[in-house]
Coordinates of C-alpha atoms in Angstrom, one line a residue:
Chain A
X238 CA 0.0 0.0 0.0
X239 CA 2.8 2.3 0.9
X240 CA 4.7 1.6 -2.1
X241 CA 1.7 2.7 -4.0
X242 CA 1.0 5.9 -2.5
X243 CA 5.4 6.6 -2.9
X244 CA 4.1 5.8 -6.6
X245 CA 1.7 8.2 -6.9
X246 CA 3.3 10.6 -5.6
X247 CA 6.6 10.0 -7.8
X248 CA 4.2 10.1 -10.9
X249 CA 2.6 13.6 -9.6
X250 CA 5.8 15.0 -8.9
X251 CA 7.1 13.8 -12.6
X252 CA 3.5 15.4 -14.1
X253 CA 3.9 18.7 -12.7
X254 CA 7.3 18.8 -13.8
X255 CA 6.2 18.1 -17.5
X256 CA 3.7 20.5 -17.2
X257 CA 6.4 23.2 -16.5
X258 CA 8.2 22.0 -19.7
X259 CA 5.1 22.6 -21.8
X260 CA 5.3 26.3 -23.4
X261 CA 2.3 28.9 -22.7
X262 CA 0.1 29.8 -25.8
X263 CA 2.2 33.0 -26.3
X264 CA 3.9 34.6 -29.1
X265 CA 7.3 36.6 -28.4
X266 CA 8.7 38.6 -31.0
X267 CA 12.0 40.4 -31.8
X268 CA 11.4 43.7 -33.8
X269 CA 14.8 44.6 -34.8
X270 CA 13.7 46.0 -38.1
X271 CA 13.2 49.5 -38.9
X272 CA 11.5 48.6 -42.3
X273 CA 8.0 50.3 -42.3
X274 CA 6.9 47.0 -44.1
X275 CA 8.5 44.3 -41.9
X276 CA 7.4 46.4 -38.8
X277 CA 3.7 46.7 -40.0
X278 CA 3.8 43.1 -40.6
X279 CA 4.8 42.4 -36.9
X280 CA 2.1 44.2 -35.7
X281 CA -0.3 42.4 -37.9
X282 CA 0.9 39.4 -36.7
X283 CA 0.7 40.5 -33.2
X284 CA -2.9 41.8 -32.7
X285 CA -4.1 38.8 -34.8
X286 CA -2.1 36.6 -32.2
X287 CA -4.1 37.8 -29.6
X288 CA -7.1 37.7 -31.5
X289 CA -6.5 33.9 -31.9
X290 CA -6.5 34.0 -27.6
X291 CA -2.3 34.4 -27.8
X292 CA -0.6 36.3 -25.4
X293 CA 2.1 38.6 -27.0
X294 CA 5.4 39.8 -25.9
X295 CA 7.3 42.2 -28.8
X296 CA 10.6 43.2 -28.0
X297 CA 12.1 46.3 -30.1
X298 CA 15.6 46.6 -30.4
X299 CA 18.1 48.3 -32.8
X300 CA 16.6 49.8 -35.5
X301 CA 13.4 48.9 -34.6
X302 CA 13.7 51.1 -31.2
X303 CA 13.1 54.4 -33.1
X304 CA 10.0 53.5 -34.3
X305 CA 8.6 53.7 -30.7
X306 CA 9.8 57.5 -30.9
X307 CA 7.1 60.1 -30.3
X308 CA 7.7 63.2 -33.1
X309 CA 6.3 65.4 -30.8
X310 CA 8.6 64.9 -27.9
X311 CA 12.0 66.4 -27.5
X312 CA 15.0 65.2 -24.8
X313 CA 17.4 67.2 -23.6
X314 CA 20.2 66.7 -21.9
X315 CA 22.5 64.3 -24.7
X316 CA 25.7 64.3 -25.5
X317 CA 26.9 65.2 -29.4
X318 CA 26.7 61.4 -30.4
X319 CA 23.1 60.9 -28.9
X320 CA 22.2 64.3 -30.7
X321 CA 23.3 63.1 -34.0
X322 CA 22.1 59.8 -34.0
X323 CA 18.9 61.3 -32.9
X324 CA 18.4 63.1 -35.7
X325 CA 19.7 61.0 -37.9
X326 CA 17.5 57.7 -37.4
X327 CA 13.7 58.2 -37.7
X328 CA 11.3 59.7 -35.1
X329 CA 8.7 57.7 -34.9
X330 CA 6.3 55.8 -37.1
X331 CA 6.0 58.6 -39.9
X332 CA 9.3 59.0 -41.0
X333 CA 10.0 54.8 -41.9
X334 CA 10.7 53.7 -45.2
X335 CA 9.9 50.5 -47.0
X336 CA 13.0 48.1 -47.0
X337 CA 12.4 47.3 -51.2
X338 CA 11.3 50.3 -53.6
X339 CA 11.8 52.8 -51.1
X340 CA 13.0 55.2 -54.7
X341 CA 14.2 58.2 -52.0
X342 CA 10.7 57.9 -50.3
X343 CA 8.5 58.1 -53.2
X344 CA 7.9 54.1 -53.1
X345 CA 7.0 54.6 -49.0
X346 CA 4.7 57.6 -50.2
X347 CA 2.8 55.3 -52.9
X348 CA 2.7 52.5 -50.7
X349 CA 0.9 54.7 -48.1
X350 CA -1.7 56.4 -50.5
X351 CA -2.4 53.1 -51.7
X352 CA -2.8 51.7 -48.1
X353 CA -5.0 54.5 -47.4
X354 CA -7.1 54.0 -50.5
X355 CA -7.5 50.1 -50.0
X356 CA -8.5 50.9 -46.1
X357 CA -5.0 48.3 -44.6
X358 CA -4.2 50.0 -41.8
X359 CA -1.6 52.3 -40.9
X360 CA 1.2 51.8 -38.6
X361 CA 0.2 54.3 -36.4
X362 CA -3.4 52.6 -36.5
X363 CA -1.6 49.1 -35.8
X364 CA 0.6 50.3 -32.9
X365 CA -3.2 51.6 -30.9
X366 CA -4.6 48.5 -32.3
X367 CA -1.4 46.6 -30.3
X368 CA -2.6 49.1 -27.2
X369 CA -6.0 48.2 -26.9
X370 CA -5.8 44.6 -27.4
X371 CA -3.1 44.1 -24.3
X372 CA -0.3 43.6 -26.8
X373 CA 3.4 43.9 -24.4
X374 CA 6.0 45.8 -25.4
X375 CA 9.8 45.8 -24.3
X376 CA 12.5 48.3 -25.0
X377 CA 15.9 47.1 -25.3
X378 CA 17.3 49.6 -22.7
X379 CA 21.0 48.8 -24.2
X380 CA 19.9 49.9 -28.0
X381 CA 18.0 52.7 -26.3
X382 CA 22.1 53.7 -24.5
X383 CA 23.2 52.7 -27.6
X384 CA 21.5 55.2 -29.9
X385 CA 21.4 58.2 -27.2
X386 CA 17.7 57.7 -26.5
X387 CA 15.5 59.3 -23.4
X388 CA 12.7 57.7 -22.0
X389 CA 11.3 60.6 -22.4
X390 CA 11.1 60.7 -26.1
X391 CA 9.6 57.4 -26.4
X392 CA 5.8 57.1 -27.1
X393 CA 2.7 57.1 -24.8
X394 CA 2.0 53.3 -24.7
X395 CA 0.4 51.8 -21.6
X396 CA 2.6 48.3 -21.7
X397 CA 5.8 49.2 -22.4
X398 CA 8.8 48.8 -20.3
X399 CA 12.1 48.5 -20.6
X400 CA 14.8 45.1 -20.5
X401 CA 17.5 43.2 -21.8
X402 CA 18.0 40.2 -23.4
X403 CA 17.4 37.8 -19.9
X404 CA 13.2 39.2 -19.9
X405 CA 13.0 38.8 -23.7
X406 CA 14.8 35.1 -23.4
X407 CA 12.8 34.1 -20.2
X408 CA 9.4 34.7 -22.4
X409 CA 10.8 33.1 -25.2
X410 CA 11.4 30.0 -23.5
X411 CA 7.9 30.2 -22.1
X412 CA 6.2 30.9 -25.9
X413 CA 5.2 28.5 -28.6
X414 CA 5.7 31.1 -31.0
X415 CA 9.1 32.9 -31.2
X416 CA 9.8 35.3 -34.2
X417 CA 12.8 37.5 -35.3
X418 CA 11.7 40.5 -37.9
Chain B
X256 CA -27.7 23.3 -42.5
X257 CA -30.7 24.8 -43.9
X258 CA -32.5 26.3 -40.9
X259 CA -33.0 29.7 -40.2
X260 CA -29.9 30.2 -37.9
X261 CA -31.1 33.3 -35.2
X262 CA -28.9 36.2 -35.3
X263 CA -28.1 38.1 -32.0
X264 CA -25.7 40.9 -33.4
X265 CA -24.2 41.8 -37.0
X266 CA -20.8 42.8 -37.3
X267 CA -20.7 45.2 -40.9
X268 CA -16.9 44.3 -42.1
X269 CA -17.6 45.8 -45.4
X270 CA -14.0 47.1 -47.2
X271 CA -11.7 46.3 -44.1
X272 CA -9.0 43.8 -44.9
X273 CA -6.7 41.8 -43.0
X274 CA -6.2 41.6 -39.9
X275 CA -8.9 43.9 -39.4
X276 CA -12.1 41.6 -39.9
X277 CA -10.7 38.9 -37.0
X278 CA -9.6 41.4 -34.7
X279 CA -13.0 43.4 -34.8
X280 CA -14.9 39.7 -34.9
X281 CA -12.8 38.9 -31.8
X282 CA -13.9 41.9 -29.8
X283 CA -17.6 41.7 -31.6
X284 CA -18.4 38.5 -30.5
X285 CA -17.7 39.5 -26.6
X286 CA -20.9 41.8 -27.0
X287 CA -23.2 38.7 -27.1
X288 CA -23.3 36.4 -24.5
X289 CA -22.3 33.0 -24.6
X290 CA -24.4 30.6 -26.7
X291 CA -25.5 33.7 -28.9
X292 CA -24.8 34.0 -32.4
X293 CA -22.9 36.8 -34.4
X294 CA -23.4 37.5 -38.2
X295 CA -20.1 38.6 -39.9
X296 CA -20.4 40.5 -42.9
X297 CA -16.7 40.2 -45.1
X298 CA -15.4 41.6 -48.4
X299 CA -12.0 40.3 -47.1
X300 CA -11.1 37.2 -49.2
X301 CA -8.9 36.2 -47.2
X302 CA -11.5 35.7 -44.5
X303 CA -12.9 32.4 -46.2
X304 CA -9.6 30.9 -45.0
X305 CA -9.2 32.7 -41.9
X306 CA -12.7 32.6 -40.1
X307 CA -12.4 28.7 -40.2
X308 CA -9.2 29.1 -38.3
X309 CA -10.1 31.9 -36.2
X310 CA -13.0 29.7 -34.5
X311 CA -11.1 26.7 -34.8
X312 CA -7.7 28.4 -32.0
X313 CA -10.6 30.8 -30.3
X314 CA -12.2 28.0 -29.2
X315 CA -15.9 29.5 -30.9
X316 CA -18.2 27.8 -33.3
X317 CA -18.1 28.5 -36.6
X318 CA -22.4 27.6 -37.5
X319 CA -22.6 28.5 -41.6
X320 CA -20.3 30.0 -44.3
X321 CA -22.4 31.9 -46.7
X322 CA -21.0 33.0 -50.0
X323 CA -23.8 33.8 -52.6
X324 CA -22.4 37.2 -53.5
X325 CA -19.2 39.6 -52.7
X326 CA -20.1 39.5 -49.3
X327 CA -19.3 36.7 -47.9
X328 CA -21.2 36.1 -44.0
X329 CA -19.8 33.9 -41.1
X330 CA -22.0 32.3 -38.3
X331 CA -20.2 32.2 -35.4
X332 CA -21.7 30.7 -32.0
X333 CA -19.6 32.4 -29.1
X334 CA -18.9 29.2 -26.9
X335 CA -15.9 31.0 -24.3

């Protein structure tokens, strides 16, 4: 009888550690990007996710990090490099070209009107889509050192926080779903 | 499936294309209660293939696909 119950409780113990094993219906993606394009197609993918009943974890970093700039915030207090890079790179959503047929912005400007005209969504539109539907940002706080970035500059979004690579790789493990764009 | 299936709420998707007619379905359908049906009204062509799978990893019912003209409409059961 005792040996049972130790049986049991060996196959209980051996359940619960497969159970840990077994990875959450969540999606975790790595937006390193700055393609208007590739980054409109990661948000696509992540409101539909969580249409679908996915939870969604994106993670900008490099060149995907300046899309998350707000164009009507300014941050002082950077040094030369931070100043030129921030001018340099785009600020924000409105100023990101397409990564084919760009033709010095007149390709990102045709795509757009034609976007408009067949009703896709913008990626502005996508981004407060990604906001009402729960979806989780993370900043990578070293590309964000990296490029001279504030906090301050960065976009009004209610779940976003900043991380390195440890929080993005702890949710990857956890998600069936892990994409790099 | 030839009976009259009861309607509870229309979603009018008219013109929007992907992902725009699952993510407004997936909202839409937490208006009715569960048990209730929604009517889904898609240009979208890509919806004939995606509504199936919608339902299918949302965990609803999808009740009748009905494509007589551009509009293509989607009865969906809400079962969570």
């Amino acid at each position: 009888m005792q040996n049972i119950e130790a049986q049991i409780e060996e196959l209980k113990s051996q359940i619960s550690a497969m159970d840990k094993k077994i990875p959450s219906n969540k999606i975790s993606m790595i937006v390193f990007s700055g393609d208007m394009d590739k980054v409109l197609a990661a948000f696509v993918i992540a409101t539909g996710a969580v249409a679908m009943g996915m939870e969604v974890v994106m993670f900008f970093t490099f060149w995907g990090t300046p899309i998350l700039r707000d164009k009507n915030k300014k941050a002082g207090g950077k040094d030369t490099m931070g100043k030129m890079f921030g001018a340099m790179l785009p600020k924000g959503t409105c100023e990101v070209k397409l990564s084919k047929m760009n033709m010095g912005g007149m390709g990102t400007a045709m795509m757009k009107s034609l976007m408009k005209k067949k009703n896709v969504a913008s990626l502005e539109q996508m981004i407060e889509m990604a906001q009402e539907f729960g979806v989780q940002i993370y900043v990578c706080e070293m590309s964000m050192d990296l490029m001279g970035f504030k906090r301050e500059e960065m976009i009004d979004y209610s779940q976003l926080s900043y991380c390195g690579v440890a929080t993005f790789l702890e949710q990857a493990k956890d998600s069936r779903i892990q994409l790099f764009i | 499936m030839n009976e009259e299936i009861k309607v509870d709420k229309t979603l009018d998707l008219k013109g929007l294309p992907c992902p725009m007619p699952i993510l407004k379905t997936s909202r839409g359908i937490k208006e009715v209660e569960i048990g209730q049906v929604i009517e889904v009204l898609s240009t979208d062509p890509g919806s004939l293939a995606d509504f199936p799978s919608w339902t299918r990893s949302s965990g609803n019912e999808l009740l009748k696909t009905d494509q007589s003209g551009e509009v293509t409409k989607f009865y969906i059961k809400r079962l969570v």
